[in-house]
Amino acid sequence: EKRLRADRARFAELLRTTKISNPNPLYEDDELDSGEQSRRAATQPLASITARAGALSAKRKVGSNGANAKKRQKKANAKKAQAEEDDEDDDEDRPLQEGDIASRYDFDRLTSCETGAALGPMLSAQLVPWVPPFVADYLIILVDPRAQSSDLRRSVQYISSNTSPDVRRQVIAITADDVSVTQSWIDRTAPQTGVDADGDGNLLRMFSDRDWEWMRRYSAVDDGRWSMSMVVIDSDAVIRRVIRDVDPSHACQLLAEVTESIK
């Protein structure tokens, strides 16, 4: 009897310290035998611990899922930004066509066959008509990717000899030759064109694009094309015309038609 009372007191103290109330209200603790009390005392703290561990695990799982969702969203945003940047890069490398917008920066790296130096921002701004100081109404470019192109040289001569100074100042030629090669040709050709009423040489201004960088950008060498082209850009930087396979004998007539259509 004494031992039973001692066991009851010990189990009552154990239940009190674990804050577990009697799960079976039909029976009072005093009415349970020592074996039943021992079983309940052993299982109830374990159930409480298991429940708490389960709740903590669920909470951690929810937090982990939220963190993983944020990581996935962050990764998706990074991929989207990279894709947009790649699209922009692809657009920057895409050859321009009729209706596209030209850029002054594309002209910065052209080399003047008169000075042998790259144009740079200041001189290219004086060349193109869509940025200050707005020195022209349009810009027409004769371009040929072939070395020492006879078509380009003949067209330069024809246009230089048969157009007004106002038209000539808005027409340029871009060659793939080295500057020294073009300068030698200019020295031989310029005396034949003479000078205009203002004392300026009649010959069109010529520029070198040795690496075809400008030509690729403006579709002068795409699809393996090896012929002379005429590119027409208006004062809003819009590429109005890209004319392929220009015949030197029709260059002056074609130029007149183009300039009339721009007005």
Coordinates of C-alpha atoms in Angstrom, one line a residue:
E1 CA 0.0 0.0 0.0
K2 CA 2.8 2.4 0.8
R3 CA 4.5 1.6 -2.5
L4 CA 1.3 2.2 -4.4
R5 CA 0.9 5.6 -2.8
A6 CA 4.4 6.5 -3.6
D7 CA 4.0 5.5 -7.2
R8 CA 0.8 7.6 -7.5
A9 CA 2.6 10.6 -6.0
R10 CA 5.5 10.2 -8.4
F11 CA 3.3 9.9 -11.5
A12 CA 1.1 12.8 -10.3
E13 CA 4.3 14.9 -10.1
L14 CA 5.4 13.7 -13.5
L15 CA 2.0 14.6 -15.1
R16 CA 2.1 18.0 -13.4
T17 CA 5.6 18.8 -14.7
T18 CA 4.8 17.8 -18.3
K19 CA 1.5 19.9 -18.1
I20 CA -0.6 17.0 -19.5
S21 CA -4.0 16.7 -18.0
N22 CA -5.8 13.4 -17.6
P23 CA -6.9 12.4 -21.1
N24 CA -9.7 10.1 -19.8
P25 CA -12.1 12.2 -17.7
L26 CA -14.1 9.0 -16.9
Y27 CA -11.4 7.9 -14.5
E28 CA -9.6 9.7 -11.8
D29 CA -5.9 9.2 -11.4
D30 CA -6.6 7.7 -8.0
E31 CA -8.8 5.0 -9.5
L32 CA -6.2 3.8 -12.0
D33 CA -3.9 1.0 -11.0
S34 CA -0.1 1.5 -11.0
G35 CA 0.4 -0.3 -14.4
E36 CA -2.1 2.0 -16.3
Q37 CA -0.6 5.1 -14.7
S38 CA 2.9 4.0 -15.8
R39 CA 1.7 3.4 -19.4
R40 CA 0.0 6.8 -19.6
A41 CA 2.9 8.6 -18.0
A42 CA 5.3 7.1 -20.5
T43 CA 3.2 7.7 -23.6
Q44 CA 1.8 11.1 -23.0
P45 CA 5.1 13.1 -22.9
L46 CA 6.2 11.2 -26.1
A47 CA 3.0 12.2 -27.9
S48 CA 3.5 15.8 -26.9
I49 CA 7.0 15.9 -28.1
T50 CA 6.0 14.2 -31.4
A51 CA 3.3 16.8 -31.9
R52 CA 5.6 19.7 -31.3
A53 CA 8.3 18.1 -33.6
G54 CA 5.7 17.7 -36.3
A55 CA 4.5 21.3 -36.0
L56 CA 8.1 22.6 -36.1
S57 CA 8.8 20.4 -39.1
A58 CA 5.8 21.7 -40.9
K59 CA 6.7 25.3 -40.1
R60 CA 10.3 24.7 -41.4
K61 CA 8.9 23.0 -44.5
V62 CA 6.6 26.0 -45.2
G63 CA 9.5 28.4 -44.7
S64 CA 11.8 26.3 -46.9
N65 CA 9.1 26.2 -49.6
G66 CA 8.8 30.0 -49.4
A67 CA 12.6 30.4 -49.7
N68 CA 12.7 28.0 -52.6
A69 CA 9.9 29.9 -54.4
K70 CA 11.8 33.2 -54.0
K71 CA 15.0 31.5 -55.3
R72 CA 13.1 30.1 -58.3
Q73 CA 11.5 33.5 -59.0
K74 CA 14.8 35.3 -58.7
K75 CA 16.4 32.8 -61.1
A76 CA 13.5 33.2 -63.5
N77 CA 13.8 37.0 -63.4
A78 CA 17.6 36.7 -64.1
K79 CA 16.9 34.4 -67.1
K80 CA 14.3 36.8 -68.4
A81 CA 16.7 39.8 -68.0
Q82 CA 19.5 37.8 -69.7
A83 CA 17.1 36.9 -72.6
E84 CA 16.1 40.5 -73.1
E85 CA 19.8 41.6 -73.0
D86 CA 20.6 38.9 -75.6
D87 CA 17.7 40.1 -77.8
E88 CA 19.1 43.6 -77.6
D89 CA 22.5 42.4 -78.5
D90 CA 21.0 40.4 -81.4
D91 CA 19.2 43.5 -82.5
E92 CA 22.4 45.6 -82.4
D93 CA 24.1 43.0 -84.6
R94 CA 21.2 42.6 -87.0
P95 CA 21.9 44.2 -90.5
L96 CA 19.7 47.2 -91.0
Q97 CA 17.1 47.3 -93.7
E98 CA 14.7 49.8 -95.3
G99 CA 12.6 51.5 -92.6
D100 CA 15.2 50.9 -89.8
I101 CA 16.8 53.8 -88.0
A102 CA 20.5 54.6 -88.7
S103 CA 22.9 55.6 -86.0
R104 CA 25.6 58.3 -86.0
Y105 CA 27.8 55.9 -84.0
D106 CA 28.1 53.6 -87.0
F107 CA 29.9 56.4 -88.9
D108 CA 32.4 57.2 -86.2
R109 CA 34.8 54.4 -87.2
L110 CA 34.9 55.2 -90.9
T111 CA 38.3 56.5 -92.1
S112 CA 38.5 59.6 -94.2
C113 CA 40.4 58.9 -97.4
E114 CA 41.4 62.6 -97.3
T115 CA 43.0 62.7 -93.8
G116 CA 43.6 59.0 -93.1
A117 CA 42.0 59.4 -89.7
A118 CA 38.8 58.0 -88.3
L119 CA 35.9 60.4 -88.2
G120 CA 35.0 60.2 -84.6
P121 CA 31.9 61.8 -83.0
M122 CA 32.6 65.4 -84.1
L123 CA 33.2 64.8 -87.8
S124 CA 30.5 62.1 -88.1
A125 CA 28.0 64.6 -86.6
Q126 CA 29.0 67.0 -89.4
L127 CA 28.4 64.2 -92.0
V128 CA 25.0 62.8 -91.1
P129 CA 21.8 64.9 -91.4
W130 CA 19.9 63.8 -88.3
V131 CA 22.1 65.3 -85.5
P132 CA 23.4 68.8 -84.9
P133 CA 24.6 70.9 -86.7
F134 CA 22.1 69.5 -89.3
V135 CA 24.3 70.3 -92.3
A136 CA 22.3 68.3 -94.9
D137 CA 18.7 67.2 -95.8
Y138 CA 19.7 63.6 -96.6
L139 CA 22.7 61.3 -97.0
I140 CA 23.2 59.0 -99.9
I141 CA 26.0 56.4 -99.7
L142 CA 27.6 54.5 -102.5
V143 CA 29.2 51.4 -101.1
D144 CA 31.1 48.5 -102.6
P145 CA 32.8 45.7 -100.6
R146 CA 35.1 44.7 -103.6
A147 CA 38.7 45.7 -103.6
Q148 CA 39.5 48.5 -106.0
S149 CA 36.0 48.3 -107.4
S150 CA 35.8 49.8 -110.9
D151 CA 32.0 50.2 -110.5
L152 CA 32.4 52.4 -107.4
R153 CA 35.2 54.5 -108.9
R154 CA 33.3 55.0 -112.2
S155 CA 30.1 56.0 -110.2
V156 CA 32.1 58.5 -108.2
Q157 CA 33.5 60.0 -111.3
Y158 CA 30.1 60.2 -113.1
I159 CA 28.3 61.8 -110.1
S160 CA 31.2 64.2 -109.3
S161 CA 31.2 65.5 -112.9
N162 CA 27.4 65.7 -113.5
T163 CA 25.8 66.9 -110.3
S164 CA 25.5 70.2 -108.5
P165 CA 27.6 71.1 -105.4
D166 CA 24.5 71.0 -103.3
V167 CA 23.9 67.4 -104.3
R168 CA 27.5 66.3 -104.1
R169 CA 27.9 67.5 -100.5
Q170 CA 25.1 65.0 -99.5
V171 CA 26.6 62.0 -101.3
I172 CA 29.6 60.0 -100.1
A173 CA 31.3 56.8 -101.2
I174 CA 32.6 54.0 -98.9
T175 CA 35.2 51.6 -100.2
A176 CA 36.8 48.5 -98.8
D177 CA 40.3 49.6 -99.9
D178 CA 43.1 50.8 -97.7
V179 CA 43.2 54.6 -97.4
S180 CA 46.6 54.8 -99.2
V181 CA 45.2 52.9 -102.2
T182 CA 42.2 55.2 -102.5
Q183 CA 44.4 58.3 -102.0
S184 CA 46.5 57.2 -104.9
W185 CA 43.4 56.9 -107.1
I186 CA 42.1 60.3 -106.0
D187 CA 45.4 61.9 -106.8
R188 CA 45.1 60.5 -110.3
T189 CA 41.4 61.3 -110.7
A190 CA 40.9 64.6 -109.0
P191 CA 42.6 66.7 -111.8
Q192 CA 40.2 65.3 -114.3
T193 CA 37.1 66.5 -112.4
G194 CA 38.4 70.0 -111.9
V195 CA 37.0 72.5 -109.4
D196 CA 33.6 74.0 -109.0
A197 CA 32.8 77.7 -108.8
D198 CA 33.7 77.9 -105.1
G199 CA 37.1 76.5 -105.7
D200 CA 36.2 73.1 -104.0
G201 CA 37.1 69.8 -105.7
N202 CA 34.2 68.1 -107.4
L203 CA 35.1 64.6 -106.3
L204 CA 32.8 63.0 -103.8
R205 CA 34.1 62.5 -100.3
M206 CA 35.3 58.9 -99.9
F207 CA 35.8 56.8 -96.7
S208 CA 37.4 53.5 -96.0
D209 CA 35.7 50.6 -94.2
R210 CA 38.5 48.0 -94.3
D211 CA 36.8 45.5 -91.9
W212 CA 33.4 45.8 -93.6
E213 CA 31.9 46.8 -90.3
W214 CA 29.8 49.5 -91.7
M215 CA 28.9 47.5 -94.8
R216 CA 27.7 44.5 -92.7
R217 CA 25.6 46.8 -90.5
Y218 CA 23.9 48.4 -93.5
S219 CA 23.4 45.2 -95.5
A220 CA 26.0 46.0 -98.2
V221 CA 27.6 42.5 -97.9
D222 CA 24.8 40.3 -96.5
D223 CA 23.8 37.1 -98.4
G224 CA 27.3 37.0 -99.9
R225 CA 26.5 40.0 -102.0
W226 CA 29.5 41.4 -104.0
S227 CA 28.2 44.4 -105.9
M228 CA 27.7 48.1 -105.4
S229 CA 24.7 49.4 -103.4
M230 CA 23.2 52.8 -102.7
V231 CA 21.9 53.5 -99.2
V232 CA 19.6 56.5 -98.7
I233 CA 19.0 58.0 -95.3
D234 CA 16.8 61.0 -94.6
S235 CA 17.0 63.8 -92.0
D236 CA 15.1 61.7 -89.5
A237 CA 17.7 58.9 -89.7
V238 CA 15.2 56.6 -91.4
I239 CA 16.8 54.3 -94.1
R240 CA 14.5 55.2 -97.0
R241 CA 16.1 53.0 -99.7
V242 CA 18.7 50.2 -100.0
I243 CA 19.3 49.7 -103.7
R244 CA 21.2 46.6 -104.8
D245 CA 23.4 45.9 -107.8
V246 CA 23.7 49.6 -108.9
D247 CA 24.9 50.0 -112.5
P248 CA 27.5 52.7 -112.8
S249 CA 26.1 53.9 -116.1
H250 CA 22.8 54.6 -114.4
A251 CA 24.2 56.1 -111.2
C252 CA 23.4 59.7 -112.0
Q253 CA 19.9 58.9 -113.1
L254 CA 19.3 56.8 -110.1
L255 CA 20.6 59.6 -107.8
A256 CA 18.3 62.1 -109.4
E257 CA 15.3 59.9 -108.8
V258 CA 16.2 59.2 -105.2
T259 CA 16.8 62.9 -104.3
E260 CA 13.5 63.8 -105.9
S261 CA 11.7 61.2 -103.9
I262 CA 13.1 62.5 -100.6
K263 CA 11.9 66.1 -101.2

